């Protein structure tokens, strides 16, 4: 399979699984855009192993071994995802560390179902989300990606906290509670309250406490947006603002995160992008 076809398969994966991500990065120049597709396909593969694998622990171990062989240039390039990612590693100053950290984060999901503190949740968020930003940085900002390291970590954490706040009910169905127990206890929210979908004042105050941390992390990331090259600035900030808008959508849904999934409409996404262009 040629590289162009391999990238197109990765493009199909991102369009199927993350319209927001695909939309945000659709304005990048072709080579950067294709690299984003390939990196997303890698992340999606790891995510699917954990969520849908028949034997996720051993499958994740096999995948990590594949990536090790890929880095050592010992892996036969027959899978389109590896073909595309190989081209990315040849074109950009890629670092394998966040890729390995992402695998570590997904392994955490196999064994850790509850978190005690917000710091622990943020450490998890780094591994499953900030790593994506660090993978993308050499593509988005080839000449100064080291300067953007901390803000990329902040943006990833903010987006993952947003996911957690949106998907509380969905995660409960998979026996996962990412809300820190220390913060739940501080506001008098017990796990049994979550199981019955309690949306009272205590729950809302607890939710807003975590949302405030997410908002601060978004702001930390947005403070460095001027450091991105022009072609990447709009996509990165657009992706961040679209994700931040999910928090507003949850509020508009009366904090119903148990039986309803909050999302940002196509019109709202267009409005965010148009405001950024203005």
CSV table of C-alpha atoms in Angstrom, one decimal:
chain,number,residue,atom,x,y,z
A,1,UNK,CA,0.0,0.0,0.0
A,2,UNK,CA,1.3,3.5,-0.8
A,3,UNK,CA,1.6,6.3,1.7
A,4,UNK,CA,-1.3,8.3,0.3
A,5,UNK,CA,-3.8,5.4,0.6
A,6,UNK,CA,-2.5,4.7,4.1
A,7,UNK,CA,-3.2,8.3,5.1
A,8,UNK,CA,-6.7,8.1,3.6
A,9,UNK,CA,-7.5,5.1,5.8
A,10,UNK,CA,-6.3,7.1,8.8
A,11,UNK,CA,-8.5,10.0,7.6
A,12,UNK,CA,-11.5,7.7,7.6
A,13,UNK,CA,-10.8,6.7,11.2
A,14,UNK,CA,-10.7,10.2,12.4
A,15,UNK,CA,-13.9,11.2,10.5
A,16,UNK,CA,-15.8,8.2,12.0
A,17,UNK,CA,-14.7,8.6,15.6
A,18,UNK,CA,-14.1,12.4,16.2
A,19,UNK,CA,-15.9,14.9,14.0
A,20,UNK,CA,-14.8,17.7,16.4
A,21,UNK,CA,-11.1,16.7,16.0
A,22,UNK,CA,-11.4,16.3,12.3
A,23,UNK,CA,-13.2,19.6,11.9
A,24,UNK,CA,-10.7,21.5,14.0
A,25,UNK,CA,-7.7,20.4,12.1
A,26,UNK,CA,-9.2,20.4,8.6
A,27,UNK,CA,-7.6,23.8,7.7
A,28,UNK,CA,-4.0,22.7,8.2
A,29,UNK,CA,-1.7,22.4,5.2
A,30,UNK,CA,-1.9,18.9,3.7
A,31,UNK,CA,1.3,17.3,5.2
A,32,UNK,CA,0.4,18.5,8.7
A,33,UNK,CA,-3.2,17.5,8.2
A,34,UNK,CA,-2.2,14.0,7.1
A,35,UNK,CA,0.2,13.7,10.1
A,36,UNK,CA,-2.7,14.5,12.5
A,37,UNK,CA,-4.7,11.7,10.9
A,38,UNK,CA,-1.9,9.2,11.4
A,39,UNK,CA,-1.3,10.2,15.0
A,40,UNK,CA,-5.1,10.1,15.7
A,41,UNK,CA,-5.2,6.6,14.2
A,42,UNK,CA,-2.5,5.4,16.6
A,43,UNK,CA,-4.3,6.9,19.6
A,44,UNK,CA,-7.6,5.4,18.5
A,45,UNK,CA,-6.1,1.9,18.1
A,46,UNK,CA,-4.8,2.0,21.7
A,47,UNK,CA,-8.2,3.3,23.0
A,48,UNK,CA,-10.1,0.6,21.1
A,49,UNK,CA,-7.9,-2.1,22.6
A,50,UNK,CA,-8.8,-1.1,26.1
A,51,UNK,CA,-12.5,-0.4,25.5
A,52,UNK,CA,-13.3,-3.2,23.0
A,53,UNK,CA,-10.5,-5.8,23.1
A,54,UNK,CA,-11.3,-9.4,23.9
A,55,UNK,CA,-8.2,-9.6,26.0
A,56,UNK,CA,-7.2,-6.0,26.5
A,57,UNK,CA,-4.2,-6.5,28.8
A,58,UNK,CA,-2.4,-8.9,26.5
A,59,UNK,CA,-3.5,-7.0,23.3
A,60,UNK,CA,-2.1,-3.8,24.8
A,61,UNK,CA,1.2,-5.5,25.6
A,62,UNK,CA,1.4,-6.8,22.0
A,63,UNK,CA,0.7,-3.4,20.6
A,64,UNK,CA,3.4,-1.8,22.8
A,65,UNK,CA,5.8,-4.4,21.6
A,66,UNK,CA,4.8,-3.5,18.0
A,67,UNK,CA,5.5,0.1,18.7
A,68,UNK,CA,8.8,-0.7,20.2
A,69,UNK,CA,9.7,-2.6,17.0
A,70,UNK,CA,8.4,0.3,15.0
A,71,UNK,CA,10.7,2.7,16.7
A,72,UNK,CA,13.6,0.4,16.2
A,73,UNK,CA,12.6,0.1,12.5
A,74,UNK,CA,12.2,-3.7,13.0
A,75,UNK,CA,8.4,-3.8,12.3
A,76,UNK,CA,7.3,-4.8,8.8
A,77,UNK,CA,5.2,-1.9,7.5
A,78,UNK,CA,2.1,-3.7,6.2
A,79,UNK,CA,-0.6,-2.1,8.3
A,80,UNK,CA,-1.7,1.3,6.8
A,81,UNK,CA,-1.6,2.9,10.3
A,82,UNK,CA,2.1,2.1,10.6
A,83,UNK,CA,2.8,3.1,7.0
A,84,UNK,CA,1.4,6.5,7.6
A,85,UNK,CA,3.0,6.9,11.0
A,86,UNK,CA,6.4,6.0,9.6
A,87,UNK,CA,6.0,8.8,7.1
A,88,UNK,CA,5.2,11.2,10.0
A,89,UNK,CA,8.3,10.1,11.9
A,90,UNK,CA,10.4,10.7,8.8
A,91,UNK,CA,9.0,14.2,8.1
A,92,UNK,CA,8.9,15.6,11.6
A,93,UNK,CA,11.0,15.8,14.7
A,94,UNK,CA,8.9,13.2,16.6
A,95,UNK,CA,9.5,12.0,20.1
A,96,UNK,CA,8.4,8.5,21.0
A,97,UNK,CA,7.9,9.3,24.8
A,98,UNK,CA,4.3,10.6,24.6
A,99,UNK,CA,3.3,7.6,22.5
A,100,UNK,CA,4.6,5.2,25.2
A,101,UNK,CA,3.0,7.4,27.9
A,102,UNK,CA,-0.3,7.2,26.1
A,103,UNK,CA,-0.1,3.4,26.2
A,104,UNK,CA,0.7,3.6,29.9
A,105,UNK,CA,-2.4,5.8,30.4
A,106,UNK,CA,-4.6,3.3,28.7
A,107,UNK,CA,-3.2,0.5,30.8
A,108,UNK,CA,-4.2,2.6,33.8
A,109,UNK,CA,-7.8,2.2,32.7
A,110,UNK,CA,-7.5,-1.5,32.9
A,111,UNK,CA,-6.6,-1.5,36.6
A,112,UNK,CA,-7.6,1.8,38.1
A,113,UNK,CA,-11.3,2.4,38.4
A,114,UNK,CA,-11.4,5.1,41.1
A,115,UNK,CA,-9.2,8.1,42.0
A,116,UNK,CA,-8.7,9.7,45.4
A,117,UNK,CA,-7.5,13.2,44.5
A,118,UNK,CA,-7.7,15.7,41.7
A,119,UNK,CA,-3.9,15.5,41.3
A,120,UNK,CA,-4.2,11.7,40.6
A,121,UNK,CA,-7.0,12.5,38.0
A,122,UNK,CA,-4.7,15.1,36.3
A,123,UNK,CA,-1.9,12.6,36.2
A,124,UNK,CA,-4.2,10.1,34.5
A,125,UNK,CA,-5.4,13.0,32.2
A,126,UNK,CA,-1.8,13.7,31.2
A,127,UNK,CA,-1.3,10.1,30.1
A,128,UNK,CA,-4.5,9.7,28.1
A,129,UNK,CA,-4.9,13.3,26.7
A,130,UNK,CA,-1.9,15.6,27.2
A,131,UNK,CA,0.2,13.0,25.4
A,132,UNK,CA,-1.8,13.5,22.3
A,133,UNK,CA,-0.9,17.2,22.3
A,134,UNK,CA,2.8,16.3,22.8
A,135,UNK,CA,2.6,13.9,19.9
A,136,UNK,CA,1.1,16.6,17.7
A,137,UNK,CA,3.4,19.5,18.7
A,138,UNK,CA,6.4,18.6,16.3
A,139,UNK,CA,3.8,18.6,13.5
A,140,UNK,CA,1.9,21.7,14.4
A,141,UNK,CA,4.9,23.8,15.5
A,142,UNK,CA,8.0,22.3,13.9
A,143,UNK,CA,10.4,25.1,14.8
A,144,UNK,CA,9.5,25.8,18.4
A,145,UNK,CA,7.5,22.8,19.7
A,146,UNK,CA,9.7,22.7,22.9
A,147,UNK,CA,8.4,26.1,23.9
A,148,UNK,CA,4.8,24.9,23.8
A,149,UNK,CA,5.3,21.7,25.9
A,150,UNK,CA,3.7,23.0,29.1
A,151,UNK,CA,0.7,24.6,27.4
A,152,UNK,CA,0.0,21.4,25.4
A,153,UNK,CA,0.0,19.5,28.7
A,154,UNK,CA,-2.5,22.0,30.2
A,155,UNK,CA,-4.8,21.8,27.1
A,156,UNK,CA,-4.8,18.0,27.2
A,157,UNK,CA,-5.7,18.0,30.9
A,158,UNK,CA,-8.4,20.5,30.4
A,159,UNK,CA,-10.0,18.5,27.6
A,160,UNK,CA,-9.8,15.3,29.6
A,161,UNK,CA,-11.4,16.9,32.6
A,162,UNK,CA,-14.1,18.1,30.3
A,163,UNK,CA,-14.6,14.5,29.0
A,164,UNK,CA,-14.9,13.3,32.6
A,165,UNK,CA,-17.5,15.9,33.5
A,166,UNK,CA,-19.5,15.2,30.4
A,167,UNK,CA,-19.4,11.4,30.6
A,168,UNK,CA,-20.1,10.6,34.3
A,169,UNK,CA,-23.1,8.4,33.5
A,170,UNK,CA,-21.3,6.6,30.7
A,171,UNK,CA,-18.3,5.9,32.8
A,172,UNK,CA,-20.5,4.6,35.7
A,173,UNK,CA,-21.9,2.1,33.3
A,174,UNK,CA,-18.4,0.8,32.8
A,175,UNK,CA,-17.7,0.8,36.6
A,176,UNK,CA,-15.4,3.8,36.3
A,177,UNK,CA,-15.6,6.9,38.5
A,178,UNK,CA,-13.0,9.6,37.5
A,179,UNK,CA,-14.4,12.2,39.9
A,180,UNK,CA,-11.9,12.5,42.7
A,181,UNK,CA,-13.2,11.0,45.9
A,182,UNK,CA,-11.7,13.8,48.0
A,183,UNK,CA,-13.7,16.4,46.2
A,184,UNK,CA,-16.8,14.3,46.2
A,185,UNK,CA,-16.4,13.9,50.0
A,186,UNK,CA,-15.8,17.6,50.4
A,187,UNK,CA,-19.2,18.4,48.8
A,188,UNK,CA,-21.1,15.5,50.4
A,189,UNK,CA,-21.6,13.5,47.1
A,190,UNK,CA,-21.4,9.7,47.5
A,191,UNK,CA,-21.0,7.2,44.7
A,192,UNK,CA,-24.6,5.9,45.5
A,193,UNK,CA,-25.8,9.4,44.6
A,194,UNK,CA,-24.2,9.2,41.2
A,195,UNK,CA,-25.7,5.7,40.6
A,196,UNK,CA,-29.2,7.2,41.1
A,197,UNK,CA,-28.4,10.2,38.9
A,198,UNK,CA,-28.7,12.8,41.7
A,199,UNK,CA,-28.3,16.3,40.3
A,200,UNK,CA,-28.9,18.4,43.4
A,201,UNK,CA,-27.0,21.4,44.7
A,202,UNK,CA,-24.1,19.3,46.2
A,203,UNK,CA,-23.5,17.6,42.9
A,204,UNK,CA,-23.6,20.8,40.9
A,205,UNK,CA,-21.2,22.5,43.2
A,206,UNK,CA,-18.8,19.6,43.0
A,207,UNK,CA,-19.1,19.5,39.2
A,208,UNK,CA,-18.4,23.2,39.0
A,209,UNK,CA,-15.3,22.9,41.3
A,210,UNK,CA,-13.7,20.5,38.8
A,211,UNK,CA,-15.0,22.6,35.9
A,212,UNK,CA,-13.3,25.6,37.3
A,213,UNK,CA,-10.0,23.7,37.3
A,214,UNK,CA,-10.6,22.8,33.6
A,215,UNK,CA,-11.3,26.4,32.8
A,216,UNK,CA,-8.1,27.5,34.4
A,217,UNK,CA,-6.1,24.9,32.4
A,218,UNK,CA,-7.8,26.1,29.2
A,219,UNK,CA,-6.8,29.6,29.9
A,220,UNK,CA,-3.2,28.5,30.7
A,221,UNK,CA,-3.1,26.8,27.3
A,222,UNK,CA,-4.7,29.8,25.4
A,223,UNK,CA,-2.1,32.2,26.8
A,224,UNK,CA,0.5,30.6,24.6
A,225,UNK,CA,-1.5,30.4,21.4
A,226,UNK,CA,0.5,33.2,19.8
A,227,UNK,CA,3.5,30.9,19.9
A,228,UNK,CA,2.0,28.5,17.3
A,229,UNK,CA,2.7,29.2,13.6
A,230,UNK,CA,-0.3,30.9,11.9
A,231,UNK,CA,-1.4,27.7,10.1
A,232,UNK,CA,-1.7,25.8,13.4
A,233,UNK,CA,-3.0,28.5,15.7
A,234,UNK,CA,-6.6,28.5,14.5
A,235,UNK,CA,-7.0,24.7,14.6
A,236,UNK,CA,-5.4,24.3,18.1
A,237,UNK,CA,-7.3,27.1,19.6
A,238,UNK,CA,-10.5,26.1,17.8
A,239,UNK,CA,-10.2,22.5,19.1
A,240,UNK,CA,-9.7,23.9,22.6
A,241,UNK,CA,-12.6,26.3,22.4
A,242,UNK,CA,-14.9,23.6,21.0
A,243,UNK,CA,-14.1,21.4,23.8
A,244,UNK,CA,-14.5,24.1,26.4
A,245,UNK,CA,-17.9,24.8,25.0
A,246,UNK,CA,-19.0,21.2,26.1
A,247,UNK,CA,-18.9,22.6,29.7
A,248,UNK,CA,-21.5,25.2,28.7
A,249,UNK,CA,-23.6,22.5,26.9
A,250,UNK,CA,-23.7,20.5,30.2
A,251,UNK,CA,-24.9,23.5,32.1
A,252,UNK,CA,-27.6,24.1,29.4
A,253,UNK,CA,-28.7,20.5,29.9
A,254,UNK,CA,-29.2,21.2,33.6
A,255,UNK,CA,-26.1,19.1,34.5
A,256,UNK,CA,-27.8,15.9,33.3
A,257,UNK,CA,-24.7,13.8,32.7
A,258,UNK,CA,-26.4,10.6,33.6
A,259,UNK,CA,-28.9,10.0,30.8
A,260,UNK,CA,-28.0,12.6,28.2
A,261,UNK,CA,-24.8,13.3,26.4
A,262,UNK,CA,-24.1,17.0,26.0
A,263,UNK,CA,-22.5,18.1,22.7
A,264,UNK,CA,-21.6,21.3,20.8
A,265,UNK,CA,-23.8,21.7,17.7
A,266,UNK,CA,-22.4,22.1,14.2
A,267,UNK,CA,-23.6,25.7,14.2
A,268,UNK,CA,-21.8,26.5,17.5
A,269,UNK,CA,-18.6,25.0,16.2
A,270,UNK,CA,-18.9,27.2,13.0
A,271,UNK,CA,-19.5,30.2,15.2
A,272,UNK,CA,-16.4,29.5,17.3
A,273,UNK,CA,-14.2,29.1,14.2
A,274,UNK,CA,-15.7,32.3,12.7
A,275,UNK,CA,-15.0,34.3,15.8
A,276,UNK,CA,-11.4,33.1,15.8
A,277,UNK,CA,-11.0,34.1,12.2
A,278,UNK,CA,-12.4,37.6,12.8
